[in-house]
PDB file of C-alpha atoms in Angstrom:
ATOM      1  CA  UNK O   1       0.000   0.000   0.000  1.00 72.00           C
ATOM      2  CA  UNK O   2       0.964   3.598  -0.464  1.00 93.00           C
ATOM      3  CA  UNK O   3       1.275   5.643   2.704  1.00 97.00           C
ATOM      4  CA  UNK O   4      -1.446   8.306   2.780  1.00 97.00           C
ATOM      5  CA  UNK O   5      -0.793   9.774   6.217  1.00 98.00           C
ATOM      6  CA  UNK O   6       2.191  10.166   8.521  1.00 98.00           C
ATOM      7  CA  UNK O   7       0.958  10.894  12.018  1.00 98.00           C
ATOM      8  CA  UNK O   8       3.546  12.409  14.363  1.00 98.00           C
ATOM      9  CA  UNK O   9       2.642  12.349  18.060  1.00 98.00           C
ATOM     10  CA  UNK O  10       4.747  13.973  20.735  1.00 98.00           C
ATOM     11  CA  UNK O  11       4.682  16.531  23.490  1.00 97.00           C
ATOM     12  CA  UNK O  12       5.026  20.263  23.064  1.00 96.00           C
ATOM     13  CA  UNK O  13       8.473  21.351  21.827  1.00 96.00           C
ATOM     14  CA  UNK O  14       9.486  17.767  21.014  1.00 97.00           C
ATOM     15  CA  UNK O  15      10.362  18.662  17.416  1.00 97.00           C
ATOM     16  CA  UNK O  16       7.295  17.478  15.483  1.00 98.00           C
ATOM     17  CA  UNK O  17       6.871  20.648  13.425  1.00 96.00           C
ATOM     18  CA  UNK O  18      10.525  20.652  12.385  1.00 97.00           C
ATOM     19  CA  UNK O  19      10.303  17.005  11.378  1.00 98.00           C
ATOM     20  CA  UNK O  20       7.124  17.731   9.374  1.00 98.00           C
ATOM     21  CA  UNK O  21       8.873  20.513   7.437  1.00 98.00           C
ATOM     22  CA  UNK O  22      11.869  18.273   6.790  1.00 98.00           C
ATOM     23  CA  UNK O  23       9.596  15.454   5.600  1.00 98.00           C
ATOM     24  CA  UNK O  24       8.104  17.855   3.070  1.00 98.00           C
ATOM     25  CA  UNK O  25      11.637  18.528   1.815  1.00 98.00           C
ATOM     26  CA  UNK O  26      12.869  14.917   1.639  1.00 98.00           C
ATOM     27  CA  UNK O  27       9.775  13.042   0.418  1.00 98.00           C
ATOM     28  CA  UNK O  28       9.498  12.873  -3.373  1.00 94.00           C
ATOM     29  CA  UNK O  29       5.786  13.757  -3.581  1.00 95.00           C
ATOM     30  CA  UNK O  30       4.066  16.852  -2.195  1.00 97.00           C
ATOM     31  CA  UNK O  31       2.749  16.403   1.358  1.00 98.00           C
ATOM     32  CA  UNK O  32       0.544  18.774   3.325  1.00 98.00           C
ATOM     33  CA  UNK O  33       1.659  19.437   6.907  1.00 98.00           C
ATOM     34  CA  UNK O  34      -1.201  20.026   9.333  1.00 98.00           C
ATOM     35  CA  UNK O  35      -0.965  20.307  13.088  1.00 96.00           C
ATOM     36  CA  UNK O  36      -3.232  20.612  16.063  1.00 95.00           C
ATOM     37  CA  UNK O  37      -1.851  24.168  16.243  1.00 93.00           C
ATOM     38  CA  UNK O  38      -3.346  24.758  12.768  1.00 93.00           C
ATOM     39  CA  UNK O  39      -6.758  23.968  14.196  1.00 94.00           C
ATOM     40  CA  UNK O  40      -6.238  25.978  17.384  1.00 94.00           C
ATOM     41  CA  UNK O  41      -5.073  28.995  15.353  1.00 93.00           C
ATOM     42  CA  UNK O  42      -8.203  28.722  13.182  1.00 95.00           C
ATOM     43  CA  UNK O  43     -10.540  28.773  16.200  1.00 94.00           C
ATOM     44  CA  UNK O  44     -12.171  32.013  17.304  1.00 94.00           C
ATOM     45  CA  UNK O  45      -9.976  33.878  19.782  1.00 93.00           C
ATOM     46  CA  UNK O  46     -12.772  33.652  22.355  1.00 94.00           C
ATOM     47  CA  UNK O  47     -12.315  29.850  22.453  1.00 95.00           C
ATOM     48  CA  UNK O  48      -8.581  30.025  23.164  1.00 89.00           C
ATOM     49  CA  UNK O  49      -9.096  30.935  26.805  1.00 86.00           C
ATOM     50  CA  UNK O  50     -12.462  29.505  27.783  1.00 90.00           C
ATOM     51  CA  UNK O  51     -13.699  26.473  29.679  1.00 92.00           C
ATOM     52  CA  UNK O  52     -15.708  25.321  26.675  1.00 95.00           C
ATOM     53  CA  UNK O  53     -12.743  25.801  24.318  1.00 95.00           C
ATOM     54  CA  UNK O  54      -9.121  25.371  25.318  1.00 95.00           C
ATOM     55  CA  UNK O  55      -7.391  26.717  28.398  1.00 94.00           C
ATOM     56  CA  UNK O  56      -3.716  26.621  29.246  1.00 93.00           C
ATOM     57  CA  UNK O  57      -3.116  26.787  32.968  1.00 94.00           C
ATOM     58  CA  UNK O  58      -0.210  28.786  34.435  1.00 93.00           C
ATOM     59  CA  UNK O  59       1.702  25.516  34.994  1.00 94.00           C
ATOM     60  CA  UNK O  60       1.309  24.538  31.307  1.00 93.00           C
ATOM     61  CA  UNK O  61      -1.533  22.047  31.756  1.00 94.00           C
ATOM     62  CA  UNK O  62      -3.944  22.009  28.826  1.00 94.00           C
ATOM     63  CA  UNK O  63      -7.674  21.661  29.468  1.00 94.00           C
ATOM     64  CA  UNK O  64     -10.164  21.235  26.648  1.00 94.00           C
ATOM     65  CA  UNK O  65     -13.904  21.715  26.796  1.00 95.00           C
ATOM     66  CA  UNK O  66     -16.883  20.445  24.805  1.00 96.00           C
ATOM     67  CA  UNK O  67     -16.776  23.087  22.060  1.00 96.00           C
ATOM     68  CA  UNK O  68     -13.100  22.343  21.455  1.00 96.00           C
ATOM     69  CA  UNK O  69     -13.828  18.611  21.336  1.00 95.00           C
ATOM     70  CA  UNK O  70     -16.619  19.154  18.786  1.00 96.00           C
ATOM     71  CA  UNK O  71     -14.363  21.232  16.525  1.00 96.00           C
ATOM     72  CA  UNK O  72     -11.508  18.766  16.971  1.00 95.00           C
ATOM     73  CA  UNK O  73     -13.766  15.876  15.896  1.00 96.00           C
ATOM     74  CA  UNK O  74     -14.824  17.798  12.782  1.00 97.00           C
ATOM     75  CA  UNK O  75     -11.217  18.768  12.010  1.00 97.00           C
ATOM     76  CA  UNK O  76     -10.054  15.157  12.379  1.00 97.00           C
ATOM     77  CA  UNK O  77     -12.737  13.933   9.968  1.00 98.00           C
ATOM     78  CA  UNK O  78     -11.867  16.762   7.568  1.00 98.00           C
ATOM     79  CA  UNK O  79      -8.177  15.834   7.540  1.00 98.00           C
ATOM     80  CA  UNK O  80      -9.148  12.211   6.884  1.00 98.00           C
ATOM     81  CA  UNK O  81     -11.420  13.326   4.019  1.00 98.00           C
ATOM     82  CA  UNK O  82      -8.526  15.220   2.426  1.00 98.00           C
ATOM     83  CA  UNK O  83      -6.372  12.077   2.615  1.00 98.00           C
ATOM     84  CA  UNK O  84      -9.175  10.005   1.073  1.00 98.00           C
ATOM     85  CA  UNK O  85      -9.418  12.604  -1.711  1.00 98.00           C
ATOM     86  CA  UNK O  86      -5.756  11.992  -2.575  1.00 97.00           C
ATOM     87  CA  UNK O  87      -3.766  14.445  -0.469  1.00 98.00           C
ATOM     88  CA  UNK O  88      -0.758  13.032   1.329  1.00 98.00           C
ATOM     89  CA  UNK O  89      -0.728  14.469   4.825  1.00 98.00           C
ATOM     90  CA  UNK O  90       1.731  14.774   7.693  1.00 98.00           C
ATOM     91  CA  UNK O  91      -0.224  15.298  10.908  1.00 98.00           C
ATOM     92  CA  UNK O  92       1.525  16.883  13.888  1.00 98.00           C
ATOM     93  CA  UNK O  93      -0.534  16.165  17.004  1.00 98.00           C
ATOM     94  CA  UNK O  94      -0.303  15.989  20.782  1.00 97.00           C
ATOM     95  CA  UNK O  95      -2.224  13.001  22.168  1.00 98.00           C
ATOM     96  CA  UNK O  96      -3.278  14.566  25.469  1.00 95.00           C
ATOM     97  CA  UNK O  97      -5.608  11.571  25.895  1.00 95.00           C
ATOM     98  CA  UNK O  98      -2.890   9.009  25.095  1.00 96.00           C
ATOM     99  CA  UNK O  99      -4.412   5.812  23.678  1.00 97.00           C
ATOM    100  CA  UNK O 100      -7.864   7.424  23.492  1.00 97.00           C
ATOM    101  CA  UNK O 101      -6.530  10.138  21.197  1.00 97.00           C
ATOM    102  CA  UNK O 102      -4.940   7.525  18.962  1.00 98.00           C
ATOM    103  CA  UNK O 103      -8.196   5.574  18.807  1.00 98.00           C
ATOM    104  CA  UNK O 104     -10.049   8.697  17.666  1.00 97.00           C
ATOM    105  CA  UNK O 105      -7.555   9.096  14.803  1.00 98.00           C
ATOM    106  CA  UNK O 106      -7.658   5.351  13.994  1.00 98.00           C
ATOM    107  CA  UNK O 107     -11.416   5.539  13.482  1.00 98.00           C
ATOM    108  CA  UNK O 108     -11.196   8.671  11.320  1.00 98.00           C
ATOM    109  CA  UNK O 109      -8.331   7.266   9.218  1.00 98.00           C
ATOM    110  CA  UNK O 110      -9.823   3.774   8.780  1.00 98.00           C
ATOM    111  CA  UNK O 111      -8.986   2.340   5.372  1.00 97.00           C
ATOM    112  CA  UNK O 112      -5.991   4.631   4.856  1.00 98.00           C
ATOM    113  CA  UNK O 113      -2.357   3.561   5.093  1.00 98.00           C
ATOM    114  CA  UNK O 114      -1.047   5.439   8.141  1.00 98.00           C
ATOM    115  CA  UNK O 115       2.507   5.506   9.461  1.00 98.00           C
ATOM    116  CA  UNK O 116       2.253   6.097  13.230  1.00 98.00           C
ATOM    117  CA  UNK O 117       5.356   7.876  14.534  1.00 98.00           C
ATOM    118  CA  UNK O 118       6.176   8.657  18.153  1.00 98.00           C
ATOM    119  CA  UNK O 119       8.361  11.738  18.549  1.00 98.00           C
ATOM    120  CA  UNK O 120      10.175  11.601  21.847  1.00 98.00           C
ATOM    121  CA  UNK O 121      12.395  14.153  23.543  1.00 97.00           C
ATOM    122  CA  UNK O 122      13.782  14.207  27.063  1.00 97.00           C
ATOM    123  CA  UNK O 123      11.634  16.566  29.114  1.00 95.00           C
ATOM    124  CA  UNK O 124      14.579  18.768  30.173  1.00 95.00           C
ATOM    125  CA  UNK O 125      15.588  19.312  26.537  1.00 96.00           C
ATOM    126  CA  UNK O 126      11.987  19.992  25.473  1.00 96.00           C
ATOM    127  CA  UNK O 127      11.646  22.449  28.382  1.00 94.00           C
ATOM    128  CA  UNK O 128      14.757  24.287  27.164  1.00 94.00           C
ATOM    129  CA  UNK O 129      13.307  24.507  23.654  1.00 94.00           C
ATOM    130  CA  UNK O 130      10.041  25.761  25.132  1.00 93.00           C
ATOM    131  CA  UNK O 131      11.864  28.638  26.834  1.00 93.00           C
ATOM    132  CA  UNK O 132      13.849  29.423  23.668  1.00 93.00           C
ATOM    133  CA  UNK O 133      10.688  29.486  21.537  1.00 87.00           C
ATOM    134  CA  UNK O 134       9.031  31.993  23.787  1.00 83.00           C
ATOM    135  CA  UNK O 135       5.536  31.175  22.500  1.00 81.00           C
ATOM    136  CA  UNK O 136       4.611  28.404  24.941  1.00 83.00           C
ATOM    137  CA  UNK O 137       3.606  28.435  28.578  1.00 89.00           C
ATOM    138  CA  UNK O 138       6.478  27.159  30.684  1.00 93.00           C
ATOM    139  CA  UNK O 139       5.826  23.693  32.023  1.00 94.00           C
ATOM    140  CA  UNK O 140       3.810  22.453  29.042  1.00 94.00           C
ATOM    141  CA  UNK O 141       6.707  20.493  27.513  1.00 95.00           C
ATOM    142  CA  UNK O 142       7.611  18.733  30.769  1.00 94.00           C
ATOM    143  CA  UNK O 143       3.985  17.856  31.506  1.00 95.00           C
ATOM    144  CA  UNK O 144       3.422  16.387  28.046  1.00 96.00           C
ATOM    145  CA  UNK O 145       6.758  14.647  27.411  1.00 95.00           C
ATOM    146  CA  UNK O 146       5.606  11.206  28.577  1.00 95.00           C
ATOM    147  CA  UNK O 147       1.820  11.382  29.036  1.00 96.00           C
ATOM    148  CA  UNK O 148       1.158  11.763  25.289  1.00 97.00           C
ATOM    149  CA  UNK O 149       2.785   8.355  24.658  1.00 98.00           C
ATOM    150  CA  UNK O 150       0.907   6.382  27.325  1.00 97.00           C
ATOM    151  CA  UNK O 151      -0.859   3.420  25.758  1.00 98.00           C
ATOM    152  CA  UNK O 152      -0.031   4.561  22.209  1.00 98.00           C
ATOM    153  CA  UNK O 153       1.371   2.082  19.692  1.00 98.00           C
ATOM    154  CA  UNK O 154       3.703   3.174  16.917  1.00 98.00           C
ATOM    155  CA  UNK O 155       5.180   1.822  13.717  1.00 98.00           C
ATOM    156  CA  UNK O 156       8.306   3.853  14.416  1.00 98.00           C
ATOM    157  CA  UNK O 157       9.724   6.104  17.120  1.00 98.00           C
ATOM    158  CA  UNK O 158      12.316   8.847  16.806  1.00 98.00           C
ATOM    159  CA  UNK O 159      14.026  10.803  19.560  1.00 98.00           C
ATOM    160  CA  UNK O 160      14.946  14.427  18.952  1.00 98.00           C
ATOM    161  CA  UNK O 161      16.863  14.822  22.200  1.00 97.00           C
ATOM    162  CA  UNK O 162      20.184  14.520  20.371  1.00 96.00           C
ATOM    163  CA  UNK O 163      19.079  13.900  16.781  1.00 98.00           C
ATOM    164  CA  UNK O 164      18.314  16.683  14.313  1.00 97.00           C
ATOM    165  CA  UNK O 165      14.909  16.976  12.658  1.00 98.00           C
ATOM    166  CA  UNK O 166      16.327  16.261   9.205  1.00 98.00           C
ATOM    167  CA  UNK O 167      17.900  12.994  10.367  1.00 98.00           C
ATOM    168  CA  UNK O 168      14.617  11.969  12.027  1.00 98.00           C
ATOM    169  CA  UNK O 169      12.739  12.849   8.827  1.00 98.00           C
ATOM    170  CA  UNK O 170      15.073  10.678   6.771  1.00 98.00           C
ATOM    171  CA  UNK O 171      14.441   7.704   9.080  1.00 98.00           C
ATOM    172  CA  UNK O 172      10.689   8.250   8.762  1.00 98.00           C
ATOM    173  CA  UNK O 173      10.844   8.781   4.973  1.00 98.00           C
ATOM    174  CA  UNK O 174      12.618   5.438   4.603  1.00 97.00           C
ATOM    175  CA  UNK O 175       9.495   3.761   6.036  1.00 97.00           C
ATOM    176  CA  UNK O 176       7.038   5.517   3.710  1.00 97.00           C
ATOM    177  CA  UNK O 177       5.559   3.194   1.116  1.00 87.00           C
TER     178      UNK O 177
END
């Protein structure tokens, strides 16, 4: 089968977005790169700090409400529809619900050839990147570093702690059918 979707899961500041951009450069066909941040950025500003939308606590914890979940479900199905229509897609996500988040994607992507990739990074390194980025609440990277992988099964795992995004992308690209 031909790989339709590469799904990257990892905590905040683990390097998923960099890997996605590098995959677009090294894969021979055009691939769209979409992330959970794409969806969050598309939401109304009023939902980015509300109980019904998404809230980021001062310690970096992320809480999502029912309106966020409804939009997320629609977005997930929309991404799957694009893949079914022929687009090759790299998804950059953060499985806050661990195995439950993966199951949601499995249902949406049923019938498609998906390469499931875990993107790991030591929490101290991710926390340093978080500070350097300056656009994340401190603590988010450390809180998410392990919890996003709990109960999740992968075809492949990469670790960006000491490996550059391009090298990780090349390892992933070698597994794309």
